Amino acid sequence: AQKITQTQPGMFVQEKEAVTLDCTYDTSDPSYGLFWYKQPSSGEMIFLIYQGSYDQQNATEGRYSLNFQKARKSANLVISASQLGDSAMYFCAMREGVYTGTASKLTFGTGTRLQVTL
Amino acid sequence: EPEVTQTPSHQVTQMGQEVILRCVPISNHLYFYWYRQILGQKVEFLVSFYNNEISEKSEIFDDQFSVERPDGSNFTLKIRSTKLEDSAMYFCASTLRGAVNQPQHFGDGTRLSIL
């Protein structure tokens, strides 16, 4: 089974509108972290936002927020007031394991390509 | 802001040749990783490294691959005898602690092209 599922291969949004990028995950580990990364066409991976499995509140970082629904195992990224520079590939990723001590890897989804239009 | 640096940005190599990809992680970070991304596909984990030894490796990381931290700053990935299917973007990442709540900071990647 896929650990991270991103069902939207591509999304379009108009400038200044909000957009939600979906991510569902599968784990039996009670301790995990969920991350979103942005990959522009230039190829680098940029960390955007993190949500921990024990966090009570949804994470926010500027125009990025995470709609975390633990029972549904979803961690959707919301980008508010989209800008042309937001056009990129967006990856959801998960780290599993205990909260300390392990060098646990990131497992990535297949990504969603977001295109912001005028 | 400190960042992970990778060299070269692009490497073109003949099939069967050895290649070494270099990374300088963020200076106070302790955990290091290599990932790869075949063009148009998702990012895949290769190996993690802590305290001068491999912590975990994927099935992709076979005997042709090795990692080393030869000094206090560099972290290298060596592919002994490259194959066409090794063509990919290779990312180095580092994090201060290995815990699940720590983001991994990625370098800009090395695009490896095998001819």
Tab-separated table of C-alpha atoms in Angstrom:
chain	number	residue	atom	x	y	z
A	1	ALA	CA	0.000	0.000	0.000
A	2	GLN	CA	1.150	3.530	-0.740
A	3	LYS	CA	2.244	5.354	2.373
A	4	ILE	CA	1.572	8.781	0.882
A	5	THR	CA	-1.101	9.383	-1.737
A	6	GLN	CA	-1.524	12.569	-3.709
A	7	THR	CA	-4.472	12.079	-6.035
A	8	GLN	CA	-4.215	15.358	-7.946
A	9	PRO	CA	-1.512	15.149	-10.591
A	10	GLY	CA	-2.226	18.742	-11.641
A	11	MET	CA	-4.166	21.723	-10.339
A	12	PHE	CA	-4.926	25.170	-11.673
A	13	VAL	CA	-5.713	28.199	-9.554
A	14	GLN	CA	-6.211	31.827	-10.364
A	15	GLU	CA	-3.905	34.395	-8.856
A	16	LYS	CA	-5.083	35.616	-5.434
A	17	GLU	CA	-7.369	32.624	-4.950
A	18	ALA	CA	-6.848	29.880	-2.365
A	19	VAL	CA	-6.077	26.307	-3.362
A	20	THR	CA	-6.046	23.007	-1.486
A	21	LEU	CA	-3.633	20.230	-2.397
A	22	ASP	CA	-4.676	16.838	-1.096
A	23	CYS	CA	-2.529	14.337	0.757
A	24	THR	CA	-3.558	11.138	2.502
A	25	TYR	CA	-1.190	8.872	4.362
A	26	ASP	CA	-1.052	5.393	5.773
A	27	THR	CA	0.845	4.406	8.883
A	28	SER	CA	0.338	2.268	11.949
A	29	ASP	CA	2.973	4.210	13.860
A	30	PRO	CA	1.461	6.622	16.405
A	31	SER	CA	4.451	8.991	16.053
A	32	TYR	CA	4.915	10.556	12.680
A	33	GLY	CA	5.485	13.868	11.004
A	34	LEU	CA	3.998	15.187	7.799
A	35	PHE	CA	5.853	17.636	5.592
A	36	TRP	CA	5.161	19.586	2.458
A	37	TYR	CA	7.901	20.531	0.031
A	38	LYS	CA	7.802	22.782	-3.022
A	39	GLN	CA	9.847	21.953	-6.108
A	40	PRO	CA	10.006	24.792	-8.661
A	41	SER	CA	10.996	24.084	-12.249
A	42	SER	CA	14.607	24.821	-11.294
A	43	GLY	CA	14.545	21.545	-9.331
A	44	GLU	CA	15.414	22.396	-5.733
A	45	MET	CA	13.317	21.076	-2.831
A	46	ILE	CA	12.027	23.760	-0.494
A	47	PHE	CA	10.558	22.872	2.901
A	48	LEU	CA	7.215	24.603	3.471
A	49	ILE	CA	5.399	23.314	6.530
A	50	TYR	CA	5.327	20.525	9.105
A	51	GLN	CA	2.583	18.823	11.122
A	52	GLY	CA	3.250	16.364	13.913
A	53	SER	CA	0.929	13.513	14.752
A	54	TYR	CA	0.533	14.757	18.310
A	55	ASP	CA	0.032	18.394	17.412
A	56	GLN	CA	-3.331	19.661	18.594
A	57	GLN	CA	-3.518	22.573	16.203
A	58	ASN	CA	-3.172	22.786	12.451
A	59	ALA	CA	0.177	24.146	11.342
A	60	THR	CA	0.449	27.524	9.643
A	61	GLU	CA	3.406	29.272	7.979
A	62	GLY	CA	2.544	32.542	6.321
A	63	ARG	CA	0.270	31.797	3.350
A	64	TYR	CA	0.590	28.051	3.922
A	65	SER	CA	-1.609	26.123	6.282
A	66	LEU	CA	-2.188	22.465	6.827
A	67	ASN	CA	-5.657	20.987	7.188
A	68	PHE	CA	-4.794	17.996	9.371
A	69	GLN	CA	-7.551	15.439	9.891
A	70	LYS	CA	-5.959	12.643	11.864
A	71	ALA	CA	-8.940	10.280	11.869
A	72	ARG	CA	-9.126	10.541	8.093
A	73	LYS	CA	-5.331	10.345	7.754
A	74	SER	CA	-5.231	13.428	5.608
A	75	ALA	CA	-2.913	16.425	5.663
A	76	ASN	CA	-3.995	18.801	2.949
A	77	LEU	CA	-1.956	21.873	2.125
A	78	VAL	CA	-3.865	25.128	1.749
A	79	ILE	CA	-2.182	28.000	-0.077
A	80	SER	CA	-4.003	31.286	0.384
A	81	ALA	CA	-3.777	34.269	-1.967
A	82	SER	CA	-1.923	32.345	-4.674
A	83	GLN	CA	0.895	34.089	-6.500
A	84	LEU	CA	2.447	33.340	-9.871
A	85	GLY	CA	5.593	32.268	-8.050
A	86	ASP	CA	3.633	29.463	-6.391
A	87	SER	CA	3.581	27.567	-9.684
A	88	ALA	CA	5.585	24.446	-8.908
A	89	MET	CA	5.429	20.783	-7.983
A	90	TYR	CA	4.290	20.145	-4.414
A	91	PHE	CA	5.215	17.001	-2.522
A	92	CYS	CA	3.695	15.637	0.638
A	93	ALA	CA	6.066	13.491	2.708
A	94	MET	CA	6.012	11.557	5.961
A	95	ARG	CA	8.555	10.515	8.580
A	96	GLU	CA	7.680	7.680	10.917
A	97	GLY	CA	9.195	6.498	14.140
A	98	VAL	CA	9.693	7.590	17.659
A	99	TYR	CA	10.171	11.258	18.383
A	100	THR	CA	13.822	10.935	19.293
A	101	GLY	CA	16.911	9.174	18.187
A	102	THR	CA	16.201	7.682	14.812
A	103	ALA	CA	17.461	8.944	11.474
A	104	SER	CA	14.094	8.245	9.940
A	105	LYS	CA	13.681	8.793	6.223
A	106	LEU	CA	11.100	10.813	4.358
A	107	THR	CA	8.601	8.919	2.222
A	108	PHE	CA	7.228	11.069	-0.569
A	109	GLY	CA	4.016	11.132	-2.538
A	110	THR	CA	3.962	11.459	-6.298
A	111	GLY	CA	3.361	15.197	-6.163
A	112	THR	CA	0.855	17.715	-7.483
A	113	ARG	CA	1.811	20.213	-10.169
A	114	LEU	CA	0.218	23.559	-9.369
A	115	GLN	CA	-0.193	26.176	-12.062
A	116	VAL	CA	-1.203	29.681	-11.012
A	117	THR	CA	-2.904	31.664	-13.765
A	118	LEU	CA	-3.657	35.359	-14.179
B	1	GLU	CA	20.394	31.226	6.292
B	2	PRO	CA	22.636	28.136	6.298
B	3	GLU	CA	22.016	25.737	3.455
B	4	VAL	CA	23.010	22.362	2.096
B	5	THR	CA	25.307	22.681	-0.908
B	6	GLN	CA	25.816	20.058	-3.583
B	7	THR	CA	28.432	19.801	-6.300
B	8	PRO	CA	28.453	19.476	-9.207
B	9	SER	CA	25.043	20.745	-10.268
B	10	HIS	CA	25.195	18.573	-13.381
B	11	GLN	CA	27.362	15.511	-14.055
B	12	VAL	CA	27.546	13.685	-17.359
B	13	THR	CA	29.261	10.281	-17.216
B	14	GLN	CA	29.759	7.321	-19.494
B	15	MET	CA	28.025	4.113	-18.478
B	16	GLY	CA	30.309	1.918	-16.392
B	17	GLN	CA	32.280	4.831	-14.979
B	18	GLU	CA	32.484	5.726	-11.331
B	19	VAL	CA	30.915	8.942	-10.131
B	20	ILE	CA	31.142	10.798	-6.834
B	21	LEU	CA	28.495	13.288	-5.827
B	22	ARG	CA	29.439	15.738	-3.143
B	23	CYS	CA	27.435	17.442	-0.441
B	24	VAL	CA	28.219	19.855	2.344
B	25	PRO	CA	25.423	19.572	4.928
B	26	ILE	CA	24.456	22.379	7.269
B	27	SER	CA	27.312	22.684	9.735
B	28	ASN	CA	25.632	21.703	13.012
B	29	HIS	CA	23.465	18.992	11.510
B	30	LEU	CA	24.065	15.404	12.541
B	31	TYR	CA	21.896	13.299	10.244
B	32	PHE	CA	22.485	13.032	6.527
B	33	TYR	CA	20.531	11.550	3.684
B	34	TRP	CA	20.648	10.865	-0.026
B	35	TYR	CA	17.531	10.738	-2.165
B	36	ARG	CA	17.055	10.455	-5.884
B	37	GLN	CA	14.365	11.582	-8.281
B	38	ILE	CA	14.124	10.048	-11.714
B	39	LEU	CA	12.780	12.632	-14.151
B	40	GLY	CA	9.078	13.211	-13.634
B	41	GLN	CA	8.814	10.747	-10.772
B	42	LYS	CA	8.664	10.946	-7.026
B	43	VAL	CA	11.575	11.407	-4.693
B	44	GLU	CA	12.970	8.098	-3.412
B	45	PHE	CA	15.070	7.469	-0.322
B	46	LEU	CA	18.482	5.934	-0.822
B	47	VAL	CA	20.365	6.029	2.470
B	48	SER	CA	20.616	7.729	5.850
B	49	PHE	CA	23.829	8.270	7.776
B	50	TYR	CA	24.509	9.118	11.388
B	51	ASN	CA	27.522	8.905	13.647
B	52	ASN	CA	29.746	7.822	10.749
B	53	GLU	CA	27.676	4.855	9.770
B	54	ILE	CA	24.691	3.983	7.648
B	55	SER	CA	21.446	4.040	9.650
B	56	GLU	CA	19.150	2.754	6.949
B	57	LYS	CA	19.291	2.022	3.239
B	58	SER	CA	16.695	1.243	0.622
B	59	GLU	CA	16.670	-1.618	-1.863
B	60	ILE	CA	17.943	0.844	-4.466
B	61	PHE	CA	21.156	1.301	-2.479
B	62	ASP	CA	22.907	-1.863	-3.610
B	63	ASP	CA	26.600	-2.783	-3.652
B	64	GLN	CA	27.275	-0.256	-6.407
B	65	PHE	CA	26.516	2.598	-4.007
B	66	SER	CA	28.525	3.795	-1.048
B	67	VAL	CA	28.536	6.843	1.190
B	68	GLU	CA	31.324	8.462	3.111
B	69	ARG	CA	31.963	11.403	5.348
B	70	PRO	CA	35.668	11.809	4.677
B	71	ASP	CA	36.111	14.879	6.851
B	72	GLY	CA	34.027	17.013	9.160
B	73	SER	CA	32.103	18.746	6.427
B	74	ASN	CA	31.677	16.683	3.242
B	75	PHE	CA	29.226	13.847	2.687
B	76	THR	CA	29.666	11.907	-0.540
B	77	LEU	CA	27.701	9.393	-2.566
B	78	LYS	CA	29.724	7.131	-4.843
B	79	ILE	CA	28.312	5.007	-7.617
B	80	ARG	CA	30.962	2.499	-8.629
B	81	SER	CA	29.860	1.410	-12.082
B	82	THR	CA	27.068	3.581	-13.388
B	83	LYS	CA	24.131	2.244	-15.367
B	84	LEU	CA	21.740	4.088	-17.660
B	85	GLU	CA	19.014	3.772	-15.040
B	86	ASP	CA	21.119	5.719	-12.548
B	87	SER	CA	20.273	8.865	-14.508
B	88	ALA	CA	18.347	11.017	-12.046
B	89	MET	CA	18.486	14.063	-9.817
B	90	TYR	CA	20.300	13.212	-6.599
B	91	PHE	CA	19.471	15.202	-3.501
B	92	CYS	CA	21.451	15.421	-0.317
B	93	ALA	CA	19.581	16.397	2.848
B	94	SER	CA	20.498	17.003	6.448
B	95	THR	CA	18.747	17.559	9.731
B	96	LEU	CA	19.838	18.535	13.206
B	97	ARG	CA	18.133	15.630	14.936
B	98	GLY	CA	16.709	12.416	13.568
B	99	ALA	CA	13.332	12.847	15.202
B	100	VAL	CA	10.152	12.797	13.136
B	101	ASN	CA	9.418	16.442	13.889
B	102	GLN	CA	12.603	17.699	12.275
B	103	PRO	CA	12.433	18.923	8.686
B	104	GLN	CA	15.145	17.736	6.383
B	105	HIS	CA	16.862	20.517	4.500
B	106	PHE	CA	17.679	19.657	0.908
B	107	GLY	CA	20.443	20.804	-1.362
B	108	ASP	CA	19.687	21.966	-4.880
B	109	GLY	CA	20.543	18.546	-6.273
B	110	THR	CA	22.994	17.065	-8.750
B	111	ARG	CA	21.542	16.081	-12.085
B	112	LEU	CA	23.347	12.890	-13.140
B	113	SER	CA	23.157	11.922	-16.801
B	114	ILE	CA	24.547	8.537	-17.829
B	115	LEU	CA	25.352	8.127	-21.515
